[in-house]
Each structure stands twice: as C-alpha cells, then as structure tokens.
Short mmCIF file of C-alpha atoms in Angstrom, two decimals:
data_model
loop_
_atom_site.label_atom_id
_atom_site.label_comp_id
_atom_site.label_asym_id
_atom_site.label_seq_id
_atom_site.Cartn_x
_atom_site.Cartn_y
_atom_site.Cartn_z
CA MET A 1427 72.40 107.89 109.80
CA GLN A 1428 74.61 104.98 109.58
CA GLY A 1429 73.44 101.29 109.26
CA PHE A 1430 70.53 101.82 106.90
CA VAL A 1431 70.37 101.45 103.02
CA SER A 1432 68.42 104.74 103.08
CA ALA A 1433 71.50 106.45 104.20
CA ASP A 1434 73.37 105.31 101.32
CA ILE A 1435 70.91 106.49 98.71
CA PHE A 1436 70.52 109.76 100.61
CA GLU A 1437 74.19 110.40 100.23
CA ARG A 1438 74.24 109.54 96.58
CA VAL A 1439 71.12 111.71 95.85
CA TYR A 1440 72.90 114.54 97.82
CA GLU A 1441 76.15 114.23 95.94
CA HIS A 1442 74.15 114.36 92.55
CA VAL A 1443 71.37 116.96 93.48
CA TYR A 1444 73.00 119.37 95.69
CA PRO A 1445 75.10 121.37 93.22
CA ILE A 1446 71.95 121.72 91.00
CA ILE A 1447 69.49 122.92 93.77
CA ILE A 1448 72.07 125.18 95.31
CA ARG A 1449 72.30 126.93 91.85
CA ILE A 1450 68.57 127.22 91.32
CA ALA A 1451 67.88 128.47 94.91
CA TYR A 1452 70.84 131.13 94.60
CA ARG A 1453 69.57 132.30 91.24
CA ILE A 1454 66.10 132.84 92.81
CA THR A 1455 67.11 134.35 96.06
CA GLY A 1456 70.41 136.07 95.22
CA ARG A 1457 71.86 135.06 98.53
CA GLU A 1458 74.43 132.20 99.38
CA ASP A 1459 73.58 131.95 103.00
CA VAL A 1460 69.71 131.72 102.41
CA ALA A 1461 70.17 129.40 99.40
CA GLU A 1462 72.22 127.00 101.57
CA GLU A 1463 69.70 127.01 104.37
CA LEU A 1464 66.84 126.32 101.93
CA CYS A 1465 68.74 123.44 100.42
CA GLN A 1466 69.42 122.03 103.86
CA GLU A 1467 65.76 122.26 104.63
CA ALA A 1468 64.76 120.48 101.16
CA PHE A 1469 67.33 117.55 101.98
CA ILE A 1470 65.95 117.27 105.61
CA LYS A 1471 62.44 117.03 104.23
CA TYR A 1472 63.63 114.30 101.61
CA TYR A 1473 65.35 112.24 104.35
CA GLU A 1474 61.95 112.25 106.39
CA ARG A 1475 60.25 110.79 103.31
CA ILE A 1476 63.06 108.94 101.49
CA ASP A 1477 61.30 105.62 101.52
CA SER A 1478 58.45 106.91 99.46
CA PHE A 1479 60.52 107.78 96.27
CA PRO A 1480 60.37 104.82 93.72
CA ASP A 1481 63.75 105.90 92.22
CA THR A 1482 66.45 108.57 92.62
CA ASP A 1483 65.12 110.52 89.51
CA GLN A 1484 61.76 111.10 91.30
CA ALA A 1485 63.83 112.17 94.39
CA LYS A 1486 65.51 114.53 92.35
CA TYR A 1487 62.54 116.24 90.67
CA TRP A 1488 60.83 116.37 94.02
CA LEU A 1489 63.97 117.99 95.68
CA ILE A 1490 64.20 120.54 92.81
CA ARG A 1491 60.47 121.35 93.27
CA VAL A 1492 60.74 121.74 96.97
CA ALA A 1493 63.85 123.92 96.77
CA LYS A 1494 62.34 126.05 94.10
CA ASN A 1495 59.26 126.72 96.02
CA LEU A 1496 61.15 127.47 99.25
CA ALA A 1497 63.37 129.82 97.31
CA LEU A 1498 60.55 131.63 95.72
CA ASN A 1499 58.77 132.00 98.94
CA SER A 1500 61.89 133.32 100.42
CA ALA A 1501 62.63 135.77 97.63
CA LYS A 1502 58.93 137.13 98.02
CA ARG A 1503 59.56 137.61 101.58
CA SER A 1504 63.01 139.30 101.25
CA GLY A 1505 61.68 141.31 98.36
CA ARG A 1506 58.90 142.95 100.61
CA GLU A 1507 61.67 143.46 103.49
CA ARG A 1508 64.17 145.26 101.05
CA ARG A 1509 61.54 147.42 99.54
CA ALA A 1510 60.47 148.35 103.08
CA TYR A 1511 64.19 149.07 103.93
CA GLU A 1512 64.73 151.12 100.94
CA ARG A 1513 61.53 153.09 101.50
CA ALA A 1514 62.65 153.78 105.12
CA TYR A 1515 66.25 154.90 104.57
CA HIS A 1516 65.90 156.11 100.74
CA GLU A 1517 69.15 154.28 99.94
CA PRO A 1518 69.32 151.28 97.31
CA SER A 1519 71.55 148.64 98.32
CA ARG A 1520 75.13 148.77 96.94
CA LEU A 1521 77.80 146.53 96.06
CA LEU A 1522 81.13 146.38 98.22
CA ARG A 1523 83.91 147.27 95.98
CA THR A 1524 87.21 145.51 96.92
CA GLY A 1525 89.18 145.33 93.70
CA GLU A 1526 88.83 145.71 90.08
CA ASP A 1527 88.17 142.17 89.05
CA GLU A 1528 86.03 141.53 92.12
CA VAL A 1529 83.98 144.55 91.12
CA ILE A 1530 83.58 143.54 87.38
CA ARG A 1531 82.65 139.87 88.54
CA LYS A 1532 80.12 141.20 91.03
CA GLU A 1533 78.72 143.64 88.49
CA GLN A 1534 78.15 140.89 86.03
CA GLU A 1535 76.63 138.67 88.95
CA ALA A 1536 74.30 141.26 89.81
CA GLU A 1537 73.24 142.14 86.28
CA VAL A 1538 72.30 138.45 85.64
CA GLN A 1539 70.48 138.43 88.96
CA ALA A 1540 68.80 141.61 88.03
CA ALA A 1541 67.68 140.64 84.73
CA LEU A 1542 66.21 137.48 86.15
CA ARG A 1543 64.39 139.47 88.64
CA LEU A 1544 62.61 141.50 86.11
CA LEU A 1545 61.04 138.35 84.42
CA PRO A 1546 57.63 137.24 85.56
CA GLN A 1547 57.85 134.39 87.88
CA LYS A 1548 56.57 131.62 85.61
CA MET A 1549 59.18 132.68 82.94
CA ARG A 1550 61.77 133.19 85.46
CA THR A 1551 61.37 129.61 87.25
CA VAL A 1552 61.48 127.66 83.79
CA LEU A 1553 64.53 129.72 82.50
CA ILE A 1554 66.43 129.15 85.78
CA LEU A 1555 65.67 125.39 85.85
CA LYS A 1556 66.83 125.17 82.23
CA GLU A 1557 69.98 127.26 82.57
CA TYR A 1558 71.01 126.29 86.06
CA GLY A 1559 69.30 123.00 86.73
CA GLN A 1560 70.92 120.96 83.93
CA LEU A 1561 67.39 119.72 83.01
CA ASN A 1562 65.70 119.06 79.81
CA TYR A 1563 62.16 120.00 78.89
CA ARG A 1564 60.70 116.76 79.84
CA GLU A 1565 62.18 117.03 83.36
CA ILE A 1566 61.28 120.64 83.72
CA GLY A 1567 57.60 119.60 82.83
CA ALA A 1568 57.81 116.92 85.35
CA ILE A 1569 58.95 119.30 88.13
CA LEU A 1570 56.53 121.87 87.23
CA GLY A 1571 53.55 119.70 86.37
CA ILE A 1572 53.22 121.14 82.92
CA THR A 1573 53.78 119.81 79.51
CA GLU A 1574 56.95 119.88 77.44
CA GLY A 1575 55.33 122.08 74.79
CA ASN A 1576 54.49 124.43 77.58
CA VAL A 1577 58.06 124.32 78.83
CA LYS A 1578 59.43 125.12 75.38
CA VAL A 1579 56.93 128.17 75.00
CA ARG A 1580 57.89 129.57 78.48
CA VAL A 1581 61.71 129.17 77.96
CA PHE A 1582 61.46 130.93 74.55
CA ARG A 1583 59.21 133.77 75.82
CA ALA A 1584 61.64 134.23 78.82
CA ARG A 1585 64.63 134.52 76.47
CA GLU A 1586 62.61 136.95 74.24
CA HIS A 1587 61.66 138.89 77.34
CA LEU A 1588 65.16 139.01 78.50
CA LEU A 1589 66.72 140.06 75.06
CA ASP A 1590 64.20 142.92 74.95
CA LEU A 1591 65.21 144.12 78.55
CA LEU A 1592 68.93 144.06 77.94
CA LYS A 1593 68.37 145.61 74.49
CA GLU A 1594 66.47 148.66 76.02
CA GLY A 1595 69.04 148.76 78.76
CA ASP A 1596 66.37 148.13 81.51
CA VAL A 1597 68.67 145.93 83.67
CA HIS A 1598 70.52 147.85 86.26
CA ALA A 1599 72.20 146.08 89.14
CA SER A 1600 71.03 147.28 92.50
CA MET B 202 61.21 126.99 55.34
CA ARG B 203 62.57 129.54 57.83
CA PRO B 204 62.26 128.31 61.43
CA ASP B 205 60.67 130.73 63.81
CA ALA B 206 62.34 132.09 67.06
CA ARG B 207 60.69 129.44 69.22
CA ILE B 208 62.03 126.58 67.29
CA LEU B 209 65.49 128.47 67.40
CA SER B 210 65.25 128.51 71.09
CA ALA B 211 64.57 124.92 71.37
CA TYR B 212 67.33 124.14 68.83
CA LEU B 213 69.71 126.07 71.20
CA ASP B 214 68.62 123.71 74.04
CA GLY B 215 69.06 120.45 71.83
CA GLU B 216 65.29 119.88 72.06
CA VAL B 217 64.68 119.68 68.26
CA PRO B 218 64.39 116.10 66.45
CA GLN B 219 67.59 115.38 64.53
CA ARG B 220 65.80 115.47 61.10
CA PHE B 221 64.76 119.29 61.97
CA ALA B 222 67.96 120.09 63.34
CA THR B 223 69.75 119.33 60.02
CA GLU B 224 67.33 121.57 58.41
CA ILE B 225 67.82 124.38 60.85
CA GLU B 226 71.72 124.08 60.51
CA ALA B 227 71.30 124.51 56.81
CA SER B 228 69.06 127.48 57.28
CA LEU B 229 71.46 129.16 59.47
CA GLN B 230 74.20 128.81 56.94
CA ARG B 231 72.31 130.61 54.22
CA ASP B 232 70.29 133.03 56.26
CA PRO B 233 72.27 135.83 57.82
CA GLY B 234 69.07 137.34 59.60
CA LEU B 235 68.30 133.99 61.13
CA ARG B 236 71.95 133.46 62.16
CA ALA B 237 71.97 136.75 63.94
CA GLU B 238 68.84 135.86 65.83
CA TYR B 239 70.45 132.52 66.87
CA GLU B 240 73.64 134.32 68.05
CA ALA B 241 71.68 136.75 70.10
CA LEU B 242 70.15 133.55 71.87
CA VAL B 243 73.68 132.07 72.26
CA ALA B 244 75.16 135.39 73.65
CA LEU B 245 72.06 135.55 76.12
CA ARG B 246 73.01 132.14 77.36
CA ALA B 247 76.54 133.04 78.00
CA ARG B 248 75.68 136.11 79.72
CA LEU B 249 73.39 134.11 81.95
CA ASN B 250 75.86 131.32 82.54
CA VAL B 251 77.91 133.25 84.96
CA ASP B 252 78.42 130.50 87.68
CA VAL B 253 77.50 131.27 91.23
CA PRO B 254 80.09 133.50 93.14
CA PHE B 255 81.05 130.89 95.69
CA ASP B 256 82.50 127.40 95.95
CA ILE B 257 79.82 124.86 95.36
CA ALA B 258 82.03 122.03 96.92
CA GLU B 259 82.70 123.98 100.18
CA SER B 260 78.91 124.89 100.39
CA SER B 261 78.07 121.25 99.86
CA ARG B 262 80.32 120.10 102.82
CA ARG B 263 78.97 122.86 104.99
CA SER B 264 75.58 121.93 104.36
CA TRP B 265 76.12 118.26 104.67
CA THR B 266 77.60 118.83 108.08
CA GLU B 267 74.69 120.95 109.27
CA ILE B 268 72.03 118.33 107.69
CA VAL B 269 73.83 115.44 109.63
CA ARG B 270 73.69 117.49 112.67
CA ARG B 271 69.93 118.41 112.42
CA ILE B 272 68.63 114.88 111.11
CA PRO B 273 67.69 112.95 114.41
CA ASP B 274 69.04 109.35 114.72
CA ARG B 275 66.58 107.29 112.61
CA ARG B 276 66.90 104.31 114.74
CA LYS B 277 65.69 106.27 117.72
CA ASP B 278 62.98 107.67 115.87
CA LEU B 279 61.32 104.31 114.57
CA TRP B 280 59.50 104.08 117.80
CA HIS B 281 57.95 107.61 117.37
CA ARG B 282 56.70 106.94 113.79
CA ARG B 283 53.22 106.87 113.19
CA VAL B 284 52.02 103.84 111.15
CA ALA B 285 48.55 103.64 109.59
CA VAL B 286 47.02 100.23 109.52
CA PRO B 287 43.48 99.62 108.49
CA LEU B 288 41.21 98.33 111.10
CA PRO B 289 39.98 95.09 109.22
CA LEU B 290 43.63 94.34 108.54
CA PHE B 291 44.73 94.78 112.13
CA ALA B 292 41.78 92.55 113.39
CA ALA B 293 42.67 89.75 111.00
CA ALA B 294 46.43 89.94 111.96
CA ALA B 295 45.45 89.82 115.67
CA ALA B 296 43.04 86.82 114.95
CA ILE B 297 45.99 84.92 113.24
CA VAL B 298 48.48 85.76 115.91
CA LEU B 299 45.91 84.33 118.58
CA VAL B 300 45.34 81.21 116.80
CA LEU B 301 48.91 80.41 115.87
CA GLY B 302 49.84 81.40 119.52
CA GLY B 303 47.19 78.93 120.82
CA ALA B 304 48.29 76.16 118.55
CA LEU B 305 51.95 76.47 119.41
CA LEU B 306 51.19 76.60 123.10
CA TRP B 307 49.14 73.22 122.61
CA MET B 308 51.95 71.56 120.68
CA GLN B 309 54.55 72.42 123.35
CA LEU B 310 52.31 71.09 126.17
CA ALA B 311 51.21 67.80 124.12
CA GLN B 312 53.17 64.62 125.05
CA PRO B 313 55.20 63.04 122.51
CA ASP B 314 53.01 59.98 122.56
CA GLY B 315 50.01 62.28 121.60
CA THR B 316 48.35 62.10 125.09
CA THR B 317 46.77 65.30 126.61
CA PRO B 318 49.21 67.50 128.44
CA ALA B 319 50.01 66.85 131.94
CA ILE B 320 48.45 70.22 133.29
CA ALA B 321 45.27 69.44 131.63
CA ARG B 322 45.12 66.13 133.32
CA GLY B 323 45.75 67.91 136.70
CA GLY B 324 48.10 64.96 137.60
CA ASP B 325 51.67 64.44 138.67
CA ILE B 326 54.11 67.29 138.71
CA ASP B 327 57.96 66.61 139.40
CA LEU B 328 59.18 69.25 141.56
CA THR B 329 62.64 69.50 143.20
CA ILE B 330 62.91 71.81 146.24
CA SER B 331 66.23 72.02 148.25
CA VAL B 332 65.57 72.65 151.89
CA GLY B 333 67.22 71.53 155.07
CA GLY B 334 66.50 71.22 158.72
CA GLU B 335 63.61 72.73 160.18
CA GLU B 336 62.38 73.95 156.86
CA MET B 337 62.02 70.48 155.71
CA GLU B 338 59.76 69.69 158.72
CA ARG B 339 57.67 72.66 158.05
CA LEU B 340 57.35 71.87 154.43
CA LEU B 341 56.10 68.56 155.16
CA GLN B 342 53.83 69.72 157.72
CA TRP B 343 52.37 72.28 155.14
CA LEU B 344 51.88 69.61 152.57
CA VAL B 345 50.16 67.32 155.07
CA ASP B 346 47.84 70.32 156.14
CA LYS B 347 47.09 70.97 152.64
CA ASN B 348 46.40 67.47 151.95
CA MET B 349 48.87 67.60 149.06
CA LEU B 350 51.50 65.20 150.08
CA GLY B 351 51.72 62.22 147.66
CA GLU B 352 55.20 61.13 147.43
CA VAL B 353 58.41 62.77 148.72
CA ASN B 354 61.97 61.73 147.67
CA ILE B 355 64.58 62.83 149.94
CA GLN B 356 68.08 62.72 148.74
CA LEU B 357 70.50 62.57 151.66
CA PRO B 358 74.16 63.48 151.33
CA GLU B 359 76.17 60.37 151.02
CA GLN B 360 79.14 61.46 153.14
CA ARG B 361 77.07 61.89 156.22
CA PHE B 362 74.57 59.00 156.11
CA GLN B 363 75.07 55.42 155.83
CA ILE B 364 72.36 53.55 154.13
CA VAL B 365 71.20 50.63 156.30
CA GLY B 366 68.21 48.40 155.11
CA GLU B 367 65.67 49.15 152.33
CA PRO B 368 63.84 52.37 151.84
CA VAL B 369 60.39 52.65 153.51
CA PHE B 370 57.46 54.33 152.01
CA VAL B 371 55.90 56.66 154.54
CA ARG B 372 52.28 57.78 154.02
CA PRO B 373 51.03 61.12 155.17
CA ALA B 374 48.68 59.51 157.80
CA GLN B 375 51.73 57.96 159.39
CA TYR B 376 53.54 61.22 159.92
CA GLU B 377 52.59 63.75 162.54
CA GLY B 378 54.48 66.34 164.62
CA GLY B 379 57.70 65.56 163.18
CA ARG B 380 57.89 61.65 163.86
CA LEU B 381 56.36 58.56 162.49
CA ARG B 382 53.28 57.15 164.33
#
C-alpha cells in the first residue's frame, strides 16, 4: 500500500472510523470476532473505491453504512442459526462464569445486547448509531438516507420502547 | 410551556437550539415530573453506555494487519483495472495522437534549412560498415550486382599502409572480379 496518497488517506480514515464501526458492528451482531471480520470487509471495500469519495466525511458515512448493513445481515443469519440450534437441543445459550466481577460485567453487557435485540430494526439501528457511533442527527440522517426530523422521532421512540421493556422486566440476557 | 418527551430526548442529545434549551432547563428546574422523565432517559443512556467487552486498540491492530494482508498490491493491480472511456472520446484521442505523431516525425526528418527529408528524396545515405578481407570483396561485388555502388570510401589502417600518390576514383564499371580493368 506504500507510495500512494490514497494509502495515507486510508490510514487516517481507518484510525478515525474503525473505533466507531467496530462498536456499531458489535452492538448489532453481539460478537467480537464477527464484528471484526465485518469491519475488515468494510475497509477492504472502501480501499477498492477510495478515490471516489470527495472527502473523509463521506468516506466515514459510507463506511458506517456498509458496516451497519453487513452487521444486520450477519445478525439475521446468526439469529436464524441460533434459533435452529436451540430448537434442536432445547438449550438456550449460557454465559461462562469465571469470577464475580466478570459475571456482573457480562450480565450487564448481555442485558444491553438483549434490550437492543428486542427493538424493531429501524429503531435499533438509529439508537445504535446515536449511542455508539458518536454521530449527530444530521450525520445519522445522511447515513440512513432519512431526514433529521425522522432521526429525532426514531431515537425518541427507540428510547421510549426500551424504557417500557426495562420497566416491564422483559429484558433477559440469554 | 411543558416540553414533550420527544423534545426531552433531543435535548439529551444536544440537538435542541440554544433558545429552546434554556427554556427546557428552566422547565426541568420547576417541574419534578418532567425532571423524572428526563432522569429516566439519562439513566437509560448510562445503562446503554457499557463499552464493548474487548480492547478496541488491540482489535484495531489485529484488523489492520489482516486488512493489509488481504489488500492486493495496488501498483500490480493497476493493469487489471477496468477503465470506461466513451467511444467518441477514444476516437478523438486516437486522432489527436496520430496527427501529433505524424507532425513530430515530419519535423524530425526535415532538414534544418527547410528542405524535404533525405529519405523522401530517395537520395544519398551515409553508411559506415566495418568489413575486412574477403568480406570487403564480396560486399563490393554485391553492390555492383545490385547496381547500387555509387561512392565507397575505404579507411585503411595507417600503421600498415603507406600512402603513395593521390587517391583515385574507381567507378563500378572499372571493377570486376576483384581487380581493376
């Protein structure tokens, strides 16, 4: 990759955007290894068309959009696989307990993931972009192709929905 | 006026214009019910903001190594890239290259005094060929046979020959079978 201006741009975008998209991909898929793989795929796609982005902001929005789509597709696939596995063995997946702190941390983590999973996809995506993507409404709108007003409504509804779920105690880490 | 929950959510995100933000802050101070709603949103955010359970920097390094390994060398890849060029543009470019190439060739062949090029005249060509012994004889014979012998200058090695008298012009007709007629 050396010897090209593009390589320098690529590295700068990577440094800035990777921490954002790995968090988003993880919150959608719930798996570190899968999230990493998806981020790598997104950056390789970006590298292949690096010259077509007028500035690094556009590259960032594009990368977030690609990572988000890859993660949603992956989550759908793994959701189907998990359900099939659980049906076959009648055994929900469990956390590995290796120490009190670790258990608490994992339970909190699993609770967050479970709560997010309960949201309808449109609400979940917009809330993940807001909470983990460090993005404002305008940027989220640019990524999802919707208006700022629409982003505002979806974020609000997602929070309202989550509050209801947590109040009713419907969130169980599985 | 009491702000609704949607405005509170936007206020939490810092997405409310400053003049409304001041009003909302005042409402939060005087309305305990509204403050409770807002605090519920803040608590929800805190609950969601559990960071990922792995080291982002380490993940970034791992992914970078993998990406660099998977990306092919761009320089090698240049020759395999597809480039879409509109046909009229391609034709125009080809025409320009032909015209410029022709003009350049003409300028290189033209004499400094503006006369037409030597090749175009079909005239003299200076050619230096190093041959010796029997090859020289065969070369001269071949030139005679082809009726191409005009003027031949032979440079003799000075150490082995002593120049006696004046140089003599030899015409092709005077030369036959390796000797002068």
